[in-house]
PDB file of C-alpha atoms in Angstrom:
ATOM      1  CA  MET A   1       9.713  31.125 156.416  1.00  0.00           C
ATOM      2  CA  ARG A   2       9.535  27.887 158.388  1.00  0.00           C
ATOM      3  CA  GLN A   3      10.554  24.840 156.408  1.00  0.00           C
ATOM      4  CA  LYS A   4       8.229  21.842 156.197  1.00  0.00           C
ATOM      5  CA  VAL A   5       9.426  18.409 157.277  1.00  0.00           C
ATOM      6  CA  VAL A   6       9.796  16.175 154.223  1.00  0.00           C
ATOM      7  CA  GLY A   7       8.708  12.539 154.268  1.00  0.00           C
ATOM      8  CA  VAL A   8      10.071  10.006 151.774  1.00  0.00           C
ATOM      9  CA  LEU A   9       7.923   6.957 151.070  1.00  0.00           C
ATOM     10  CA  GLY A  10      10.756   4.828 149.777  1.00  0.00           C
ATOM     11  CA  GLY A  11      12.310   1.401 149.494  1.00  0.00           C
ATOM     12  CA  MET A  12      11.064   0.777 145.941  1.00  0.00           C
ATOM     13  CA  GLY A  13      13.968   0.218 145.443  1.00  0.00           C
ATOM     14  CA  PRO A  14      16.300   1.075 148.308  1.00  0.00           C
ATOM     15  CA  GLU A  15      19.152   2.414 146.157  1.00  0.00           C
ATOM     16  CA  SER A  16      16.935   4.909 144.353  1.00  0.00           C
ATOM     17  CA  THR A  17      15.634   6.082 147.730  1.00  0.00           C
ATOM     18  CA  ALA A  18      19.194   6.749 148.855  1.00  0.00           C
ATOM     19  CA  ASP A  19      19.835   8.554 145.567  1.00  0.00           C
ATOM     20  CA  LEU A  20      16.819  10.799 146.163  1.00  0.00           C
ATOM     21  CA  LEU A  21      18.168  11.772 149.574  1.00  0.00           C
ATOM     22  CA  ALA A  22      21.492  12.756 148.028  1.00  0.00           C
ATOM     23  CA  LYS A  23      19.678  14.765 145.361  1.00  0.00           C
ATOM     24  CA  ILE A  24      17.615  16.592 147.988  1.00  0.00           C
ATOM     25  CA  VAL A  25      20.805  17.578 149.800  1.00  0.00           C
ATOM     26  CA  ARG A  26      22.514  18.726 146.600  1.00  0.00           C
ATOM     27  CA  SER A  27      19.427  20.656 145.466  1.00  0.00           C
ATOM     28  CA  THR A  28      19.077  22.675 148.668  1.00  0.00           C
ATOM     29  CA  PRO A  29      20.917  26.018 148.655  1.00  0.00           C
ATOM     30  CA  VAL A  30      22.537  26.483 152.067  1.00  0.00           C
ATOM     31  CA  THR A  31      25.047  28.661 153.848  1.00  0.00           C
ATOM     32  CA  ARG A  32      25.235  26.410 156.921  1.00  0.00           C
ATOM     33  CA  GLU A  33      24.351  22.833 157.873  1.00  0.00           C
ATOM     34  CA  GLN A  34      21.165  23.926 159.619  1.00  0.00           C
ATOM     35  CA  ASP A  35      19.715  25.282 156.355  1.00  0.00           C
ATOM     36  CA  HIS A  36      19.171  21.751 155.067  1.00  0.00           C
ATOM     37  CA  LEU A  37      15.715  20.206 155.224  1.00  0.00           C
ATOM     38  CA  ARG A  38      14.651  17.767 157.887  1.00  0.00           C
ATOM     39  CA  VAL A  39      13.797  14.539 156.075  1.00  0.00           C
ATOM     40  CA  ILE A  40      12.028  11.498 157.524  1.00  0.00           C
ATOM     41  CA  VAL A  41      12.458   8.302 155.494  1.00  0.00           C
ATOM     42  CA  ASP A  42      10.504   5.075 155.597  1.00  0.00           C
ATOM     43  CA  SER A  43      12.425   2.838 153.212  1.00  0.00           C
ATOM     44  CA  ASN A  44       9.946  -0.015 152.912  1.00  0.00           C
ATOM     45  CA  PRO A  45      11.049  -2.676 150.411  1.00  0.00           C
ATOM     46  CA  LYS A  46       8.277  -4.925 151.773  1.00  0.00           C
ATOM     47  CA  VAL A  47       5.730  -3.181 149.526  1.00  0.00           C
ATOM     48  CA  PRO A  48       4.598  -5.908 147.092  1.00  0.00           C
ATOM     49  CA  ASN A  49       5.687  -5.672 143.473  1.00  0.00           C
ATOM     50  CA  ARG A  50       3.726  -2.847 141.862  1.00  0.00           C
ATOM     51  CA  THR A  51       3.976  -4.155 138.293  1.00  0.00           C
ATOM     52  CA  ASP A  52       2.742  -7.616 139.292  1.00  0.00           C
ATOM     53  CA  ALA A  53      -0.212  -6.015 141.046  1.00  0.00           C
ATOM     54  CA  LEU A  54      -1.155  -3.859 138.072  1.00  0.00           C
ATOM     55  CA  LEU A  55      -0.858  -6.720 135.607  1.00  0.00           C
ATOM     56  CA  SER A  56      -2.840  -9.152 137.779  1.00  0.00           C
ATOM     57  CA  GLY A  57      -5.395  -6.723 139.174  1.00  0.00           C
ATOM     58  CA  GLU A  58      -4.510  -7.779 142.736  1.00  0.00           C
ATOM     59  CA  THR A  59      -3.800  -4.261 143.907  1.00  0.00           C
ATOM     60  CA  ALA A  60      -5.174  -4.321 147.468  1.00  0.00           C
ATOM     61  CA  PRO A  61      -1.931  -5.517 149.162  1.00  0.00           C
ATOM     62  CA  VAL A  62       0.093  -2.786 147.426  1.00  0.00           C
ATOM     63  CA  ILE A  63      -2.402  -0.077 148.330  1.00  0.00           C
ATOM     64  CA  ARG A  64      -2.464  -1.277 151.935  1.00  0.00           C
ATOM     65  CA  ALA A  65       1.344  -1.218 152.216  1.00  0.00           C
ATOM     66  CA  LEU A  66       1.677   2.189 150.560  1.00  0.00           C
ATOM     67  CA  THR A  67      -1.027   3.834 152.637  1.00  0.00           C
ATOM     68  CA  GLU A  68       0.271   2.347 155.890  1.00  0.00           C
ATOM     69  CA  THR A  69       3.765   3.636 155.093  1.00  0.00           C
ATOM     70  CA  ALA A  70       2.398   7.084 154.236  1.00  0.00           C
ATOM     71  CA  ARG A  71       0.535   7.191 157.546  1.00  0.00           C
ATOM     72  CA  ASN A  72       3.716   6.165 159.357  1.00  0.00           C
ATOM     73  CA  LEU A  73       5.467   9.179 157.860  1.00  0.00           C
ATOM     74  CA  GLU A  74       2.637  11.510 158.813  1.00  0.00           C
ATOM     75  CA  ARG A  75       2.622  10.223 162.394  1.00  0.00           C
ATOM     76  CA  ALA A  76       6.391  10.722 162.542  1.00  0.00           C
ATOM     77  CA  GLY A  77       5.958  14.389 161.661  1.00  0.00           C
ATOM     78  CA  ALA A  78       6.179  14.581 157.866  1.00  0.00           C
ATOM     79  CA  GLU A  79       4.325  17.582 156.465  1.00  0.00           C
ATOM     80  CA  LEU A  80       4.974  16.779 152.813  1.00  0.00           C
ATOM     81  CA  ILE A  81       5.585  13.398 151.157  1.00  0.00           C
ATOM     82  CA  GLY A  82       7.473  12.308 148.051  1.00  0.00           C
ATOM     83  CA  MET A  83       7.395   8.791 146.621  1.00  0.00           C
ATOM     84  CA  PRO A  84      10.518   7.813 144.627  1.00  0.00           C
ATOM     85  CA  CYS A  85       8.862   5.029 142.637  1.00  0.00           C
ATOM     86  CA  ASN A  86       7.272   5.763 139.285  1.00  0.00           C
ATOM     87  CA  THR A  87       5.061   2.663 139.099  1.00  0.00           C
ATOM     88  CA  ALA A  88       3.707   3.295 142.604  1.00  0.00           C
ATOM     89  CA  HIS A  89       2.199   6.527 141.286  1.00  0.00           C
ATOM     90  CA  ALA A  90      -0.533   4.400 139.728  1.00  0.00           C
ATOM     91  CA  PHE A  91      -1.822   4.356 143.325  1.00  0.00           C
ATOM     92  CA  LEU A  92      -1.190   8.031 144.071  1.00  0.00           C
ATOM     93  CA  ALA A  93      -4.865   8.844 144.561  1.00  0.00           C
ATOM     94  CA  GLU A  94      -5.208   6.174 147.270  1.00  0.00           C
ATOM     95  CA  VAL A  95      -2.045   7.335 149.023  1.00  0.00           C
ATOM     96  CA  ARG A  96      -3.222  10.940 148.984  1.00  0.00           C
ATOM     97  CA  LYS A  97      -6.594   9.995 150.470  1.00  0.00           C
ATOM     98  CA  SER A  98      -4.898   8.127 153.334  1.00  0.00           C
ATOM     99  CA  VAL A  99      -3.063  11.137 154.783  1.00  0.00           C
ATOM    100  CA  GLY A 100      -3.759  14.745 155.626  1.00  0.00           C
ATOM    101  CA  VAL A 101      -0.537  16.154 154.158  1.00  0.00           C
ATOM    102  CA  PRO A 102       0.360  16.828 150.508  1.00  0.00           C
ATOM    103  CA  VAL A 103       1.848  13.986 148.450  1.00  0.00           C
ATOM    104  CA  LEU A 104       3.703  15.250 145.389  1.00  0.00           C
ATOM    105  CA  ASP A 105       3.067  13.839 141.924  1.00  0.00           C
ATOM    106  CA  MET A 106       6.497  12.928 140.532  1.00  0.00           C
ATOM    107  CA  ILE A 107       4.968  11.890 137.192  1.00  0.00           C
ATOM    108  CA  ASP A 108       3.307  15.239 136.534  1.00  0.00           C
ATOM    109  CA  GLU A 109       6.375  17.126 137.756  1.00  0.00           C
ATOM    110  CA  ALA A 110       8.590  15.169 135.338  1.00  0.00           C
ATOM    111  CA  ALA A 111       6.206  15.642 132.424  1.00  0.00           C
ATOM    112  CA  GLY A 112       6.081  19.367 133.130  1.00  0.00           C
ATOM    113  CA  ARG A 113       9.875  19.512 133.161  1.00  0.00           C
ATOM    114  CA  ALA A 114      10.021  17.648 129.830  1.00  0.00           C
ATOM    115  CA  ARG A 115       7.639  20.209 128.303  1.00  0.00           C
ATOM    116  CA  GLN A 116       9.734  23.061 129.712  1.00  0.00           C
ATOM    117  CA  VAL A 117      13.016  21.649 128.392  1.00  0.00           C
ATOM    118  CA  PHE A 118      12.009  20.074 125.076  1.00  0.00           C
ATOM    119  CA  GLY A 119       8.973  22.136 124.041  1.00  0.00           C
ATOM    120  CA  ALA A 120       5.441  21.315 122.965  1.00  0.00           C
ATOM    121  CA  GLY A 121       5.068  18.485 120.483  1.00  0.00           C
ATOM    122  CA  ALA A 122       8.378  16.805 121.327  1.00  0.00           C
ATOM    123  CA  VAL A 123       8.405  13.023 120.947  1.00  0.00           C
ATOM    124  CA  ILE A 124       9.458  11.566 124.290  1.00  0.00           C
ATOM    125  CA  GLY A 125      10.758   8.022 124.625  1.00  0.00           C
ATOM    126  CA  LEU A 126       9.568   6.361 127.813  1.00  0.00           C
ATOM    127  CA  LEU A 127      11.741   3.795 129.609  1.00  0.00           C
ATOM    128  CA  ALA A 128       9.501   2.275 132.265  1.00  0.00           C
ATOM    129  CA  THR A 129       8.149  -0.908 133.799  1.00  0.00           C
ATOM    130  CA  ASP A 130       5.372  -2.995 132.299  1.00  0.00           C
ATOM    131  CA  GLY A 131       3.150  -1.792 135.135  1.00  0.00           C
ATOM    132  CA  THR A 132       3.777   1.870 134.389  1.00  0.00           C
ATOM    133  CA  HIS A 133       3.013   1.295 130.722  1.00  0.00           C
ATOM    134  CA  ARG A 134      -0.150  -0.636 131.598  1.00  0.00           C
ATOM    135  CA  ALA A 135      -1.375   2.061 133.980  1.00  0.00           C
ATOM    136  CA  GLY A 136      -0.714   4.736 131.357  1.00  0.00           C
ATOM    137  CA  ILE A 137       0.305   7.294 133.962  1.00  0.00           C
ATOM    138  CA  TYR A 138       3.174   8.744 131.914  1.00  0.00           C
ATOM    139  CA  HIS A 139       1.312   8.582 128.628  1.00  0.00           C
ATOM    140  CA  GLU A 140      -1.497  10.599 130.219  1.00  0.00           C
ATOM    141  CA  ALA A 141       0.804  13.112 131.914  1.00  0.00           C
ATOM    142  CA  LEU A 142       3.023  13.682 128.869  1.00  0.00           C
ATOM    143  CA  GLY A 143      -0.020  14.072 126.644  1.00  0.00           C
ATOM    144  CA  ARG A 144      -1.553  16.544 129.092  1.00  0.00           C
ATOM    145  CA  HIS A 145       1.593  18.649 128.789  1.00  0.00           C
ATOM    146  CA  GLY A 146       1.474  18.639 124.988  1.00  0.00           C
ATOM    147  CA  LEU A 147       4.126  15.958 124.420  1.00  0.00           C
ATOM    148  CA  VAL A 148       4.034  12.760 122.358  1.00  0.00           C
ATOM    149  CA  PRO A 149       5.010   9.631 124.326  1.00  0.00           C
ATOM    150  CA  VAL A 150       6.418   6.503 122.686  1.00  0.00           C
ATOM    151  CA  ALA A 151       7.341   3.188 124.295  1.00  0.00           C
ATOM    152  CA  PRO A 152       9.352   0.174 123.080  1.00  0.00           C
ATOM    153  CA  VAL A 153       7.340  -1.773 120.511  1.00  0.00           C
ATOM    154  CA  ALA A 154       9.139  -5.112 120.392  1.00  0.00           C
ATOM    155  CA  ARG A 155       8.249  -7.358 123.299  1.00  0.00           C
ATOM    156  CA  GLU A 156      11.800  -8.664 123.608  1.00  0.00           C
ATOM    157  CA  VAL A 157      13.090  -5.100 123.922  1.00  0.00           C
ATOM    158  CA  GLN A 158      10.707  -4.305 126.788  1.00  0.00           C
ATOM    159  CA  ARG A 159      11.568  -7.645 128.402  1.00  0.00           C
ATOM    160  CA  GLY A 160      15.219  -6.588 128.301  1.00  0.00           C
ATOM    161  CA  VAL A 161      14.293  -3.363 130.066  1.00  0.00           C
ATOM    162  CA  MET A 162      12.458  -5.257 132.804  1.00  0.00           C
ATOM    163  CA  ASP A 163      15.359  -7.673 133.279  1.00  0.00           C
ATOM    164  CA  ALA A 164      17.788  -4.764 133.525  1.00  0.00           C
ATOM    165  CA  LEU A 165      15.691  -2.993 136.154  1.00  0.00           C
ATOM    166  CA  GLY A 166      15.320  -6.139 138.208  1.00  0.00           C
ATOM    167  CA  ALA A 167      19.080  -6.636 138.138  1.00  0.00           C
ATOM    168  CA  VAL A 168      19.645  -3.114 139.480  1.00  0.00           C
ATOM    169  CA  LYS A 169      17.398  -3.824 142.473  1.00  0.00           C
ATOM    170  CA  LEU A 170      19.393  -6.953 143.301  1.00  0.00           C
ATOM    171  CA  SER A 171      22.962  -6.154 142.267  1.00  0.00           C
ATOM    172  CA  GLY A 172      23.270  -2.438 141.600  1.00  0.00           C
ATOM    173  CA  VAL A 173      24.060  -0.826 138.264  1.00  0.00           C
ATOM    174  CA  LEU A 174      25.981  -3.210 136.001  1.00  0.00           C
ATOM    175  CA  GLU A 175      27.187  -2.832 132.424  1.00  0.00           C
ATOM    176  CA  GLU A 176      24.613  -5.384 131.243  1.00  0.00           C
ATOM    177  CA  SER A 177      21.801  -3.089 132.364  1.00  0.00           C
ATOM    178  CA  GLY A 178      23.362  -0.222 130.433  1.00  0.00           C
ATOM    179  CA  ARG A 179      23.502  -2.327 127.286  1.00  0.00           C
ATOM    180  CA  ALA A 180      19.874  -3.440 127.635  1.00  0.00           C
ATOM    181  CA  LEU A 181      18.657   0.133 127.995  1.00  0.00           C
ATOM    182  CA  ALA A 182      20.812   1.196 125.024  1.00  0.00           C
ATOM    183  CA  VAL A 183      18.922  -1.320 122.874  1.00  0.00           C
ATOM    184  CA  ALA A 184      15.607   0.115 124.068  1.00  0.00           C
ATOM    185  CA  ILE A 185      16.779   3.663 123.433  1.00  0.00           C
ATOM    186  CA  GLY A 186      17.682   2.672 119.882  1.00  0.00           C
ATOM    187  CA  ASP A 187      14.141   1.329 119.453  1.00  0.00           C
ATOM    188  CA  LEU A 188      12.688   4.605 120.747  1.00  0.00           C
ATOM    189  CA  SER A 189      14.933   6.650 118.455  1.00  0.00           C
ATOM    190  CA  GLU A 190      13.665   4.686 115.452  1.00  0.00           C
ATOM    191  CA  GLN A 191      10.136   5.688 116.501  1.00  0.00           C
ATOM    192  CA  GLY A 192      11.130   9.342 116.380  1.00  0.00           C
ATOM    193  CA  ALA A 193      11.964  10.026 120.013  1.00  0.00           C
ATOM    194  CA  THR A 194      14.254  13.012 120.399  1.00  0.00           C
ATOM    195  CA  ALA A 195      14.410  12.890 124.201  1.00  0.00           C
ATOM    196  CA  LEU A 196      13.781  10.455 127.049  1.00  0.00           C
ATOM    197  CA  VAL A 197      12.043  10.258 130.384  1.00  0.00           C
ATOM    198  CA  ALA A 198      13.482   7.774 132.876  1.00  0.00           C
ATOM    199  CA  GLY A 199      10.102   6.347 133.859  1.00  0.00           C
ATOM    200  CA  CYS A 200      11.549   4.061 136.533  1.00  0.00           C
ATOM    201  CA  THR A 201      13.883   5.088 139.326  1.00  0.00           C
ATOM    202  CA  GLU A 202      16.243   2.251 138.437  1.00  0.00           C
ATOM    203  CA  VAL A 203      16.414   3.638 134.896  1.00  0.00           C
ATOM    204  CA  SER A 204      17.610   6.900 136.441  1.00  0.00           C
ATOM    205  CA  LEU A 205      20.429   5.059 138.191  1.00  0.00           C
ATOM    206  CA  VAL A 206      21.516   3.306 134.984  1.00  0.00           C
ATOM    207  CA  LEU A 207      21.406   6.414 132.793  1.00  0.00           C
ATOM    208  CA  GLU A 208      23.444   8.388 135.308  1.00  0.00           C
ATOM    209  CA  LYS A 209      26.227   5.806 135.025  1.00  0.00           C
ATOM    210  CA  TYR A 210      25.788   5.071 131.308  1.00  0.00           C
ATOM    211  CA  PRO A 211      24.574   8.343 129.733  1.00  0.00           C
ATOM    212  CA  PRO A 212      22.362   7.879 126.656  1.00  0.00           C
ATOM    213  CA  ASP A 213      22.823   9.549 123.292  1.00  0.00           C
ATOM    214  CA  LEU A 214      19.512  11.389 123.743  1.00  0.00           C
ATOM    215  CA  PRO A 215      18.851  14.117 126.326  1.00  0.00           C
ATOM    216  CA  TRP A 216      16.722  12.920 129.202  1.00  0.00           C
ATOM    217  CA  VAL A 217      14.667  13.999 132.183  1.00  0.00           C
ATOM    218  CA  ASP A 218      15.395  12.351 135.529  1.00  0.00           C
ATOM    219  CA  PRO A 219      12.183  12.234 137.621  1.00  0.00           C
ATOM    220  CA  LEU A 220      14.252  11.569 140.761  1.00  0.00           C
ATOM    221  CA  GLN A 221      16.067  14.872 140.293  1.00  0.00           C
ATOM    222  CA  VAL A 222      12.801  16.626 139.463  1.00  0.00           C
ATOM    223  CA  LEU A 223      11.165  15.183 142.602  1.00  0.00           C
ATOM    224  CA  ALA A 224      14.097  16.273 144.747  1.00  0.00           C
ATOM    225  CA  GLU A 225      13.809  19.831 143.447  1.00  0.00           C
ATOM    226  CA  ALA A 226      10.025  19.827 143.905  1.00  0.00           C
ATOM    227  CA  LEU A 227      10.354  18.652 147.519  1.00  0.00           C
ATOM    228  CA  VAL A 228      12.896  21.386 148.223  1.00  0.00           C
ATOM    229  CA  ARG A 229      10.595  23.939 146.581  1.00  0.00           C
ATOM    230  CA  GLU A 230       7.437  22.875 148.403  1.00  0.00           C
ATOM    231  CA  ALA A 231       9.204  22.477 151.757  1.00  0.00           C
ATOM    232  CA  GLY A 232      10.555  26.009 151.600  1.00  0.00           C
ATOM    233  CA  GLY A 233      14.159  24.973 151.145  1.00  0.00           C
ATOM    234  CA  HIS A 234      14.899  27.829 148.747  1.00  0.00           C
ATOM    235  CA  PRO A 235      15.905  31.163 150.287  1.00  0.00           C
TER     236      PRO A 235
END
């Protein structure tokens, strides 16, 4: 079966885009180099801040940048698109309408994986940006899959999460970011969370380096596997 060309609408942030590419390679079963998928990447860090847009309501510049980047990928030959940014999925419907090729839903894929691994009714702690929480995209998806989402309650805890994620975008994964997320995970555990979803791609990077006490789902890994699946990368 002919493999589809994968497009990655990335750059939000650049390091998580690079991590997705590595995960796609590692998730593709091959017996020779030519078995790997062809992947076209537009790493576009010029997309305006998604959280700022969702909190302010000024979403038009973000939608314009995302849809233009998606169309760039389609023109370049992408037949399937993945978007390694959780918050940007608040604009998934607009991105999908802008192109004639499928755009995968990383949020729904991750929620489905959490249901598969942890079972119906599990309380899932969500580490995500303010914008993702405001949009409710994970709360909706986890609820749709029969899971119970919880988010940090204390404002200072969520502010620590946001500061940690911003630091990763600028300086990579540092110990300070690990400590900040550990505080948030403690807050989620006190609310009854027995597992986590890394609801921001920078959270994925931090938890890979500083593993939490709770089991967790990595949407970047789930997206990589879904792209391989949908592109025909499995034998």
